[in-house]
Short mmCIF file of C-alpha atoms and ligand atoms in Angstrom, two decimals:
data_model
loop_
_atom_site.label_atom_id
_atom_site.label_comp_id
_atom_site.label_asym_id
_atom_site.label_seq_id
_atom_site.Cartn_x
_atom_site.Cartn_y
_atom_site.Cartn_z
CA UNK A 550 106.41 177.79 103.18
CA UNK A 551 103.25 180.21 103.74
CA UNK A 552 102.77 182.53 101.53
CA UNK A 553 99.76 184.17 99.69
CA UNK A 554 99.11 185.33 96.16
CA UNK A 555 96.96 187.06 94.21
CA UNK A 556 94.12 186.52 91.61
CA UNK A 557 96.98 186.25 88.95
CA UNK A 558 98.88 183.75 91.17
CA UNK A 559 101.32 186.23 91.82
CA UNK A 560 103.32 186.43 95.66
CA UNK A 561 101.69 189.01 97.78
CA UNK A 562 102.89 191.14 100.83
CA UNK A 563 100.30 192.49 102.90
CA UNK A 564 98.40 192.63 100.22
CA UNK A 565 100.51 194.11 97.38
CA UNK A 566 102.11 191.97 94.68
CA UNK A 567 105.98 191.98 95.41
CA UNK A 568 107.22 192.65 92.14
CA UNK A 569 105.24 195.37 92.47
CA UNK A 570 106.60 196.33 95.12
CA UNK A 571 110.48 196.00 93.20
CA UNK A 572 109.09 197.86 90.76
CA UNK A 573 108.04 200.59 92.74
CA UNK A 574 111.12 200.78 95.30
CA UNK A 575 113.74 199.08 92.91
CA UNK A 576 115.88 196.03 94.47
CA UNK A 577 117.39 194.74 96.73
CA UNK A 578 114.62 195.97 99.01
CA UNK A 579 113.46 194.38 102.40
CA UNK A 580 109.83 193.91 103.08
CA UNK A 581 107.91 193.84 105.88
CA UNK A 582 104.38 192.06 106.74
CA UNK A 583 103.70 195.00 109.78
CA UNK A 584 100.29 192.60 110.43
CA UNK A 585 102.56 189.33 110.69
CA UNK A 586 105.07 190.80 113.24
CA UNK A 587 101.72 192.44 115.24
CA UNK A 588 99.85 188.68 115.05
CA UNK A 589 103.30 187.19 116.48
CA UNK A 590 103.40 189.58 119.16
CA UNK A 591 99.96 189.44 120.19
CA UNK A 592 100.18 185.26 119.75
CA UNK A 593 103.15 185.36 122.96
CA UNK A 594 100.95 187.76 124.65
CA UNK A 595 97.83 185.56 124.65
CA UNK A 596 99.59 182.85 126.55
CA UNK A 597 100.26 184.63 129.56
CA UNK A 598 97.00 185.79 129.51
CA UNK A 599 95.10 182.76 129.05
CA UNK A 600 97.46 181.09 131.51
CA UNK A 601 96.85 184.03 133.99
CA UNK A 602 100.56 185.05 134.82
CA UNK A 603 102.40 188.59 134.74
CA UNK A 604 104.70 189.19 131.79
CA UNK A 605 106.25 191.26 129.35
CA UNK A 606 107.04 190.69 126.10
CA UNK A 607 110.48 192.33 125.34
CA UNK A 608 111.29 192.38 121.73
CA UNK A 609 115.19 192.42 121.45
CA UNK A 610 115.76 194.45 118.84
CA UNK A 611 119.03 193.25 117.69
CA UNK A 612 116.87 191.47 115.11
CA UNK A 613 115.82 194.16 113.19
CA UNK A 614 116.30 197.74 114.82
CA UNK A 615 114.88 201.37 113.26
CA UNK A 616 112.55 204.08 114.53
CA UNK A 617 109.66 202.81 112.40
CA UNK A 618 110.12 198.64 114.18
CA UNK A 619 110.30 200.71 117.67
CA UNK A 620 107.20 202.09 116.83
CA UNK A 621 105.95 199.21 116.13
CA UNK A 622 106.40 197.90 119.35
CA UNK A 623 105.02 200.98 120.96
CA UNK A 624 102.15 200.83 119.27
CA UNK A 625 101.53 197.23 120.58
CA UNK A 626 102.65 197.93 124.14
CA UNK A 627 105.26 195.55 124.55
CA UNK A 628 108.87 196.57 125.79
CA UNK A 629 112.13 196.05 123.80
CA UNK A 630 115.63 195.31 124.93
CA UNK A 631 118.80 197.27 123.49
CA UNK A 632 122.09 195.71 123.47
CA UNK A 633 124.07 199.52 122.56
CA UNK A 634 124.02 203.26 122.92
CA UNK A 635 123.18 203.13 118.99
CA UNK A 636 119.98 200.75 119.42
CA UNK A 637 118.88 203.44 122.51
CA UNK A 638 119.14 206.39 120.45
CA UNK A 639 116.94 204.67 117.53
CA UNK A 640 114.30 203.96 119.94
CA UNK A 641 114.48 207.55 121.85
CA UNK A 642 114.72 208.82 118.23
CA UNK A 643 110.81 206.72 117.68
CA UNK A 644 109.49 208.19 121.42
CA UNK A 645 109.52 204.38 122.84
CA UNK A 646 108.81 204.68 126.45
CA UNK A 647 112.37 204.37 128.30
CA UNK A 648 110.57 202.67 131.39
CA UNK A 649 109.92 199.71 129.37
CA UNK A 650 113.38 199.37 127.88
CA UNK A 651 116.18 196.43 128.68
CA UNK A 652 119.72 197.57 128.32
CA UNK A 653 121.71 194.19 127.71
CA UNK A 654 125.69 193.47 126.99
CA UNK A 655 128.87 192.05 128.11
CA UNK A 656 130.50 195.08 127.79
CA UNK A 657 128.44 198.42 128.28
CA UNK A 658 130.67 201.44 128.45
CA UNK A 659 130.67 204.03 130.92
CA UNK A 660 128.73 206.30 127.96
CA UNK A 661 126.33 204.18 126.86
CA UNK A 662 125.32 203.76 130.77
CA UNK A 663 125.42 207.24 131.31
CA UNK A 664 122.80 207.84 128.26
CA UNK A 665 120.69 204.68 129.39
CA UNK A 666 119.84 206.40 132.92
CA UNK A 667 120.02 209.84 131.27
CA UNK A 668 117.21 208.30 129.15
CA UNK A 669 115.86 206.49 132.12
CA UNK A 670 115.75 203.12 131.15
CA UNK A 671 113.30 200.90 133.00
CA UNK A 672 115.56 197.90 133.34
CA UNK A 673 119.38 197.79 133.46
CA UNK A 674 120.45 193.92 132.97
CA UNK A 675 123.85 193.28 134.76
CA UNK A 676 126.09 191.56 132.92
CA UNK A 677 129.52 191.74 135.25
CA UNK A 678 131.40 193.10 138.19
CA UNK A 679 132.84 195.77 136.34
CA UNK A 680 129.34 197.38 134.69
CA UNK A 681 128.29 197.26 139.19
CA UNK A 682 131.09 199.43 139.70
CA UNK A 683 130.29 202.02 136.46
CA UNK A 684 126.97 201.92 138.05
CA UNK A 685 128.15 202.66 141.54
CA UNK A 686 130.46 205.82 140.07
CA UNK A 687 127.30 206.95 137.69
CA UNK A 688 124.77 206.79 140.12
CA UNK A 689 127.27 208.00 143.33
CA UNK A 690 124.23 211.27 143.47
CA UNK A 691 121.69 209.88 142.13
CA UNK A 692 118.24 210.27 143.67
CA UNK A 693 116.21 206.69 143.73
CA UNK A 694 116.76 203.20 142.55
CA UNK A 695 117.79 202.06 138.95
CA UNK A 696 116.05 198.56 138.65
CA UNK A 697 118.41 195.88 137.63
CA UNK A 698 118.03 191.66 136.60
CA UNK A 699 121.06 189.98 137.28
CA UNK A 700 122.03 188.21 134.04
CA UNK A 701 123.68 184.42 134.89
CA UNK A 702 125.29 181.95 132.69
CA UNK A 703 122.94 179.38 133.84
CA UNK A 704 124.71 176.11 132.24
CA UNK A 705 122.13 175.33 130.31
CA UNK A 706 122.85 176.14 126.48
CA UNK A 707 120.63 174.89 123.42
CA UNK A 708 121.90 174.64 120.32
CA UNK A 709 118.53 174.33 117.36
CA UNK A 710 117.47 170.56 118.25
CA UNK A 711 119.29 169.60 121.23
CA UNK A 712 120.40 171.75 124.90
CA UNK A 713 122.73 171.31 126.95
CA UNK A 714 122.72 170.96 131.39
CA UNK A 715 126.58 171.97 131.50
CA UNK A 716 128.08 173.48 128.37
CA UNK A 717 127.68 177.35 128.15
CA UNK A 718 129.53 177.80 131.74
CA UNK A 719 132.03 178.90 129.44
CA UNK A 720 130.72 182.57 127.69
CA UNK A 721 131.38 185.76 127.86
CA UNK A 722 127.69 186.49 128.91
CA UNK A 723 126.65 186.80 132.89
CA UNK A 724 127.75 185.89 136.27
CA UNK A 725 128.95 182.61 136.95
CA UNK A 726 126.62 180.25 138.94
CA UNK A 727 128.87 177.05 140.08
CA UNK A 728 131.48 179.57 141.25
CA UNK A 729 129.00 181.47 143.58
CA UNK A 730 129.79 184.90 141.26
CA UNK A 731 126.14 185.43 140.71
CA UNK A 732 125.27 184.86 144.26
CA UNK A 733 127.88 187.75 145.02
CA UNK A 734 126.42 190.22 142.96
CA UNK A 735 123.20 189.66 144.16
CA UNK A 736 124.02 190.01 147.21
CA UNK A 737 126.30 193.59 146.65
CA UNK A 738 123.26 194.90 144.49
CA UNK A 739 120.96 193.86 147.63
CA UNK A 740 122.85 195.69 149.51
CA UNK A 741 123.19 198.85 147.19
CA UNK A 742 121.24 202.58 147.77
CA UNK A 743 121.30 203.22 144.36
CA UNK A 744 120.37 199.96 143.07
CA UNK A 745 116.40 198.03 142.98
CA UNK A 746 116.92 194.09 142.28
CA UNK A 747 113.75 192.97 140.27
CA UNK A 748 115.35 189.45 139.41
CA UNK A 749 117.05 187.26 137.59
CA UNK A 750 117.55 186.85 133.58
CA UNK A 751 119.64 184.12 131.07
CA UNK A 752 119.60 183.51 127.79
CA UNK A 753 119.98 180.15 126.26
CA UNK A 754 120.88 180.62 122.78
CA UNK A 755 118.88 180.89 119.30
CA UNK A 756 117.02 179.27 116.52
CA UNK A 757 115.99 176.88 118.94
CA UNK A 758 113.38 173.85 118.12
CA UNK A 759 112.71 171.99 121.07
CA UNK A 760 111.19 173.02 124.46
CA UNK A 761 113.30 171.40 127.41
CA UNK A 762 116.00 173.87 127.20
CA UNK A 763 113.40 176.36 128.23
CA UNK A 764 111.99 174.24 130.64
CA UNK A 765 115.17 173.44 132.17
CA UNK A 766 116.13 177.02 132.35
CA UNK A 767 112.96 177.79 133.95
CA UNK A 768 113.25 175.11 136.60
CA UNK A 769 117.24 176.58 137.35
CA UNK A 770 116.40 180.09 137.28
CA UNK A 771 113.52 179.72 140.25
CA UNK A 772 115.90 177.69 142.37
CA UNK A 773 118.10 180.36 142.20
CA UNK A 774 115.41 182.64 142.50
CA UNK A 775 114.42 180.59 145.85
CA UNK A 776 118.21 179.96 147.10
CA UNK A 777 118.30 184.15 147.33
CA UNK A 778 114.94 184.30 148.83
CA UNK A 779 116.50 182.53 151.37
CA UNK A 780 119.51 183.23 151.87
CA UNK A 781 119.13 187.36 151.36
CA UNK A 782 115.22 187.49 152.10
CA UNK A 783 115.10 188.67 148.35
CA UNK A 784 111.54 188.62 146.74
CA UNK A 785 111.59 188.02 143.15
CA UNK A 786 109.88 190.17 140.96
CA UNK A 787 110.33 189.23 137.97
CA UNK A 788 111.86 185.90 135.73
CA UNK A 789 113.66 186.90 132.12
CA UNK A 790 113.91 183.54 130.34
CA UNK A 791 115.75 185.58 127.39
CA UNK A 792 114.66 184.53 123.54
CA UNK A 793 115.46 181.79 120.73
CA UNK A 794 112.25 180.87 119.74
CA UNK A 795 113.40 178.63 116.25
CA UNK A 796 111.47 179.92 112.98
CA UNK A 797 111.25 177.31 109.96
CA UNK A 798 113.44 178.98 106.93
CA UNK A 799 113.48 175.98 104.98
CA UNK A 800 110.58 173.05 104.45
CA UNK A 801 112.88 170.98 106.57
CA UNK A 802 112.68 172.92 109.49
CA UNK A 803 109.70 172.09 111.59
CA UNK A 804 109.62 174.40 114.87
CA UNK A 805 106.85 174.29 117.30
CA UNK A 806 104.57 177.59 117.25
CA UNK A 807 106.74 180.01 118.98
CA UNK A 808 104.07 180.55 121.24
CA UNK A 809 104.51 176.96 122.28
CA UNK A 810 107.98 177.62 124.33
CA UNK A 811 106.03 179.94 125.91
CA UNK A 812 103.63 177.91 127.14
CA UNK A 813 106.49 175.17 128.66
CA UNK A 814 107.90 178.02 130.34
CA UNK A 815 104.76 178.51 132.08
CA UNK A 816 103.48 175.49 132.97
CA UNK A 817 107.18 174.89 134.16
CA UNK A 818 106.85 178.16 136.65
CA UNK A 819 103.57 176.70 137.61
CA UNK A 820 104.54 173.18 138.66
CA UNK A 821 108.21 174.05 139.76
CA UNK A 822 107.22 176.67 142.22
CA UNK A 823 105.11 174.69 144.60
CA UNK A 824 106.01 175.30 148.20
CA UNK A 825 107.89 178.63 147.41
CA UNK A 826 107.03 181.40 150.12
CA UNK A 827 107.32 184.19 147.68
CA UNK A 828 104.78 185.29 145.20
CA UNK A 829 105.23 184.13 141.59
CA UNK A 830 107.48 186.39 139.80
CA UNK A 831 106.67 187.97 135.98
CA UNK A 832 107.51 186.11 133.44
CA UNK A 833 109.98 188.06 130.62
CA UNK A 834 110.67 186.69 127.39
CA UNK A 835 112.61 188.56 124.91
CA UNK A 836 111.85 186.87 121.66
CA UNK A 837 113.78 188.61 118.37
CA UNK A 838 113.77 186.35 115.21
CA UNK A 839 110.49 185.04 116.18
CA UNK A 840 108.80 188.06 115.85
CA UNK A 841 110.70 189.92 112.69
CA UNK A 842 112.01 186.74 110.64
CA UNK A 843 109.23 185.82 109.04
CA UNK A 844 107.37 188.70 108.64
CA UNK A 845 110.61 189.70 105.95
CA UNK A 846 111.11 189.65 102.52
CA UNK A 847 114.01 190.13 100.86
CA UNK A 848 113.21 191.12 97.09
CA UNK A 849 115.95 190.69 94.25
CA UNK A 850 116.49 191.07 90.48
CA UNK A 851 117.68 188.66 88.56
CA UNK A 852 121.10 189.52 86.51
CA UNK A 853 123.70 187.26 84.55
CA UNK A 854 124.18 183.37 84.99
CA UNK A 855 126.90 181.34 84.38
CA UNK A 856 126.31 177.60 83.23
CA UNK A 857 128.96 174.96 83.58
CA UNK A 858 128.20 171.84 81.61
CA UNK A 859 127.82 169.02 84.39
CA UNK A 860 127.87 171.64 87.43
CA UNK A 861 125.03 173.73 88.89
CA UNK A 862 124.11 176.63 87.22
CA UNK A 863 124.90 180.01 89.20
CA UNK A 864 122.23 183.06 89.12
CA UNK A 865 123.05 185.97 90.53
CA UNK A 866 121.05 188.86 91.67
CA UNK A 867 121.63 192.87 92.47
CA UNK A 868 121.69 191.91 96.66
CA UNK A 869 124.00 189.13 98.32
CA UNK A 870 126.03 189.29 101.37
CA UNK A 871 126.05 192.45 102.08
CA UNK A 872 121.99 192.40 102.78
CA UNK A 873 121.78 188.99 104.18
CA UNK A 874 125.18 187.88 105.79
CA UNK A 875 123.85 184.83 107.57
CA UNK A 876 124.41 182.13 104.68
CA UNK A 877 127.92 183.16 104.69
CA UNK A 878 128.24 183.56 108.23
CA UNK A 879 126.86 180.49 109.99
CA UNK A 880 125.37 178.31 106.39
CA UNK A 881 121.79 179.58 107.14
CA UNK A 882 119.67 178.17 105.00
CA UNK A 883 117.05 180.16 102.90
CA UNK A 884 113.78 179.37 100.70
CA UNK A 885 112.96 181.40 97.62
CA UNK A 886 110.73 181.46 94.78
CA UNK A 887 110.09 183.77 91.27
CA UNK A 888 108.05 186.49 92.45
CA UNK A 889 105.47 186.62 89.55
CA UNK A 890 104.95 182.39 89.64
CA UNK A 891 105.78 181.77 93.20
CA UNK A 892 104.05 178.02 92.85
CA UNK A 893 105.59 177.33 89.25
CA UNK A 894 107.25 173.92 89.95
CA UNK A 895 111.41 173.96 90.10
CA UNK A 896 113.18 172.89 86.69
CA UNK A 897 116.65 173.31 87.94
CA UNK A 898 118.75 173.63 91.11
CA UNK A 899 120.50 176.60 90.88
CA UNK A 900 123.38 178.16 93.54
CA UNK A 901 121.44 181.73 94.13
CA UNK A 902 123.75 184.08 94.32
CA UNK A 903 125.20 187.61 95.19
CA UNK A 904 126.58 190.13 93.63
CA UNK A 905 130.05 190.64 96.04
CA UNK A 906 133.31 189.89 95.26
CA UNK A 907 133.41 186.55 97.68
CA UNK A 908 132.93 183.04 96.12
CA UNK A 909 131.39 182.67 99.25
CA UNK A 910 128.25 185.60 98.45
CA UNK A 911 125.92 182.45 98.33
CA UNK A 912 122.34 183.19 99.03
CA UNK A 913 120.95 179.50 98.61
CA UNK A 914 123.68 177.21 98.16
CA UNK A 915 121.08 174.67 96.01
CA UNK A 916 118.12 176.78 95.03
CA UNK A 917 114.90 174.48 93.16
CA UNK A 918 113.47 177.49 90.93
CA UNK A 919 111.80 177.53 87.84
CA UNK A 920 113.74 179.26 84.29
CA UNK A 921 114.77 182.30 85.45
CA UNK A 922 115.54 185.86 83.00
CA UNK A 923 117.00 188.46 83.66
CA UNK A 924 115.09 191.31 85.15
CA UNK A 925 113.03 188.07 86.99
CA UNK A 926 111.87 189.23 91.14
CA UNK A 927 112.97 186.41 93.47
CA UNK A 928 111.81 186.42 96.86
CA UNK A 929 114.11 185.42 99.61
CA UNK A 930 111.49 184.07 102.52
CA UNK A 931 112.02 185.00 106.63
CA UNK A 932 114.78 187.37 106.00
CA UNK A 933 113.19 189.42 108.24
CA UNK A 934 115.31 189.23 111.37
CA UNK A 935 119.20 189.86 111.51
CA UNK A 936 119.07 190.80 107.91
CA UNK A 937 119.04 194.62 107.50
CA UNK A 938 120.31 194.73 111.32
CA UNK A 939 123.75 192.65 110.07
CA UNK A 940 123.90 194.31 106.80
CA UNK A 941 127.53 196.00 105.58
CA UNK A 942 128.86 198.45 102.72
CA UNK A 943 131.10 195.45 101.82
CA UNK A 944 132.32 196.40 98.28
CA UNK A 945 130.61 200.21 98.56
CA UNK A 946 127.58 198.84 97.65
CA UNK A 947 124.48 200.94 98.97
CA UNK A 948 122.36 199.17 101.79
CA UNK A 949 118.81 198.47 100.35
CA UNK A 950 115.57 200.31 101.49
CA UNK A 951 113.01 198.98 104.11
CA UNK A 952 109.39 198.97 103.24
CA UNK A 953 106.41 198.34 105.80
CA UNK A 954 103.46 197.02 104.03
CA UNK A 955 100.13 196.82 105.51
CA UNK A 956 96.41 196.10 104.37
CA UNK A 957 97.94 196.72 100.82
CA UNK A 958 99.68 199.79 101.84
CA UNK A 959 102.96 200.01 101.12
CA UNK A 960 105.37 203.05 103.22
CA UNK A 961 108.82 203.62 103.24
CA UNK A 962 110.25 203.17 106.41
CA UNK A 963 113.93 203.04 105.50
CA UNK A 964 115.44 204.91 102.56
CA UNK A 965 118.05 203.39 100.21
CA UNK A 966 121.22 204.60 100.62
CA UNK A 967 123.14 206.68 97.96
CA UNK A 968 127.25 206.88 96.96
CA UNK A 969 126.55 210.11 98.73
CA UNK A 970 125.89 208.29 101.66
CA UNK A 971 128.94 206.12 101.41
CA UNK A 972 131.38 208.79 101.20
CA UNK A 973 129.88 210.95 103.84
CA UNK A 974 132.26 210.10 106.44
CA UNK A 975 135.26 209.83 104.25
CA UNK A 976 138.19 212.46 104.35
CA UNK A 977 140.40 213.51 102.07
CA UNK A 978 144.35 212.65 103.13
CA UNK A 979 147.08 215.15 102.84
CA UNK A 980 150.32 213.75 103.28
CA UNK A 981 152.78 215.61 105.72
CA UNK A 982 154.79 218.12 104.07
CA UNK A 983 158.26 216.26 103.56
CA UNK A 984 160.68 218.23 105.27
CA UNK A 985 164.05 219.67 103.20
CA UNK A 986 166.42 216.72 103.10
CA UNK A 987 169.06 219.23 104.84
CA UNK A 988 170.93 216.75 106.76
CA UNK A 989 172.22 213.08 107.42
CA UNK A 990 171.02 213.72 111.12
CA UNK A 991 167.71 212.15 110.78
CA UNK A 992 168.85 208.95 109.49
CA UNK A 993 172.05 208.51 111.69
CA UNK A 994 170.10 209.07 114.76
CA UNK A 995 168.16 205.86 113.62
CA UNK A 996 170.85 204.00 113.29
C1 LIG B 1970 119.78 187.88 120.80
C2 LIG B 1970 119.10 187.86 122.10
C3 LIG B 1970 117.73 187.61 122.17
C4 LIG B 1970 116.89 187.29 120.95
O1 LIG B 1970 117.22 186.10 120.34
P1 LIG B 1970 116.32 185.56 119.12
O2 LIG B 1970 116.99 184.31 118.72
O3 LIG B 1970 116.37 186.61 118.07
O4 LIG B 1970 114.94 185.37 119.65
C5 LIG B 1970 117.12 187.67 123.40
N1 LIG B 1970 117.83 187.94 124.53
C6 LIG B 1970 119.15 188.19 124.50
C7 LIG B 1970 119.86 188.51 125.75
C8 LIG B 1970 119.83 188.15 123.29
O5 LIG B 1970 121.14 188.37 123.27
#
């Protein structure tokens, strides 16, 4: 892993030493690099310039969503997608512009539409029939056109090292393509006062490593692209080939640049769209992980350990599952080292984990680490994306703060929750008065 230190060898965050940084905002605590996430963003965005085509970069902030990341984004002039009415409000809550916002899901209520073209959202992505006719009822008086992408199930799906040309018909995301359902709501949407077409968008899965699912995507999204220029003398505006640019979280992961899938994508739109009578369409990408993961940090202090003669030694620390959910969720593998000696070479193989009452609150199933004490700062590597976005109050444990660092400032950008916090919602019960026991009525009626 990548990683830089100071003078006394210690691991650094944008400057600052991260125990440091512990010892300043206490643990578990999530860092950011604010310079990484801006060098990834402005890495995808030199592609499409170099290579000469329209785009946006759309950062889908499922990965890691608050006012300070949507700022962020502003700041670099990139759009984001939302996937709820609770991701919207966080970035109308940080000022984003609404005309460069996606609004994505399967399942969109008639609410959270109403607030995305309150807001006025630039880009509403069509997931179904059903969303078409919320739209049709929400915008029955509206003046002008809400722009729309048609989302498909394209039948391509990638799963991390290989993709697939047929699997992924089957999801709950998008209009069909075999079954002609996606050439039906293109054409009712053509056809639609209230409604301005820009395109078409899929989404081929995540933490993916290799390039031809992208490619192949590509390739199938511009035929479609072409079959509706021809068949509804549609011109394309614009080509969302989604996100899942794969980030390495482990030495044994060994993903292109992300900026890489970007380029296939392009040179695919270039050499696939010969003899096309319409204008090249945009390019969108909507990249998440790639652009949060590793730029995050999660920072932990080291507690008790239990040793088990002939079995790996277990070391826990103040954070676990209900920060980081992914090991226990889908096995997601993790790197971390000892915060103070992040190059000190491993003694032991340790299980690194939580602090939750779940034999599965497993960090890093087999951690190499060097002696560990208590009151030790590990560093968990890349937790940067679906991290704090996934995290829970599993056991009424406070979610951690989230710290932006940046040229060797460190700010606040998230603070830790309190048991205030946790009970804020909660009501106290009072149980029915019991009424007299006058009568046998009550029961006998029951039988
Ligand atoms: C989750 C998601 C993304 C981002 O995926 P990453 O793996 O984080 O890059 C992009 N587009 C859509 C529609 C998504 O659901």
């Amino acid at each position: 892993m990548n990683f830089a230190t100071n003078h006394e060898g210690q691991l650094t965050i944008g400057g600052i030493a991260a125990s440091q940084l512990a010892h300043t905002f206490q643990t578990p605590l999530y860092v950011y690099d604010v310079g990484a996430i801006r060098h990834q963003i402005r890495a995808f965005k030199q592609v499409f310039e170099t290579a000469g085509v329209a785009y946006a970069v759309s950062y889908a902030s499922k990965a890691f969503a608050t006012i300070a990341m949507y700022e962020v984004a502003k700041a670099e002039a990139i759009h984001v997608d939302v996937v709820s009415g609770g991701e919207l409000y966080t970035a109308q809550a940080a000022d984003f512009p609404m005309e460069k916002v996606s609004f994505h899901g399967n399942n969109k209520s008639k609410a959270e539409l109403e607030q995305a073209l309150d807001a006025g959202v630039g880009t509403i992505i069509v997931d179904n029939f059903h969303e078409l006719d919320l739209l049709d009822e929400l915008l029955k008086a509206a003046v002008g056109k809400q722009n729309v992408l048609i989302r498909v199930a394209p039948g391509i799906s990638a799963h991390t090292h290989a993709y697939d040309q047929t699997g992924q018909t089957d999801s709950k995301f998008g209009f069909d393509l075999e079954s002609g359902q996606a050439d039906e709501a293109a054409k009712r949407i053509l056809a639609d006062d209230h409604l301005n077409l820009l395109g078409i968008h899929a989404h081929i899965g995540s933490q993916i490593f290799e390039v031809a699912g992208f490619e192949a995507v590509t390739q199938k999204l511009l035929a479609v692209l072409d079959h509706w220029h021809q068949q509804f003398s549609f011109t394309p505006k614009v080509l969302n080939v989604g996100g899942g640019f794969g980030i390495a979280y482990t030495k044994q992961d060994d993903p292109l640049p992300p900026e890489a899938f970007v380029q296939a994508i392009v040179t695919t739109l270039k050499t696939q769209s010969h003899g096309f009578n319409w204008p090249l369409p945009a390019v969108w990408i909507e990249p998440g992980r790639s652009i949060v993961g590793p730029a995050g940090y999660s920072l932990y202090t080291v507690g008790s350990r239990k040793d088990v003669p002939g079995l790996r030694p277990y070391v826990a620390v103040d954070g676990g599952m209900g920060d980081n959910i992914r090991p226990a969720l889908y096995q997601a593998q993790y790197t971390a080292v000892v915060a103070d000696h992040p190059t000190a070479q491993p003694t032991e193989h340790v299980h690194l984990v939580g602090k939750y009452c779940e034999s599965g609150d497993i960090l890093i199933d087999d951690a190499p680490l060097p002696a560990t004490q208590p009151g030790d700062v590990v560093a968990v590597f890349d937790t940067g994306a679906y991290g704090y976005s996934m995290a829970s109050n599993y056991n009424r444990n406070p979610r951690p703060a989230v710290v932006f660092v940046e040229d060797g400032q460190a700010q606040l950008v998230v603070t830790r929750e309190t048991y205030a916090d946790l009970i804020q919602h909660d009501q106290h019960y009072t149980a029915p008065s019991q009424p007299a026991p006058t009568s046998t009525a009550t029961t006998a009626a029951k039988k």
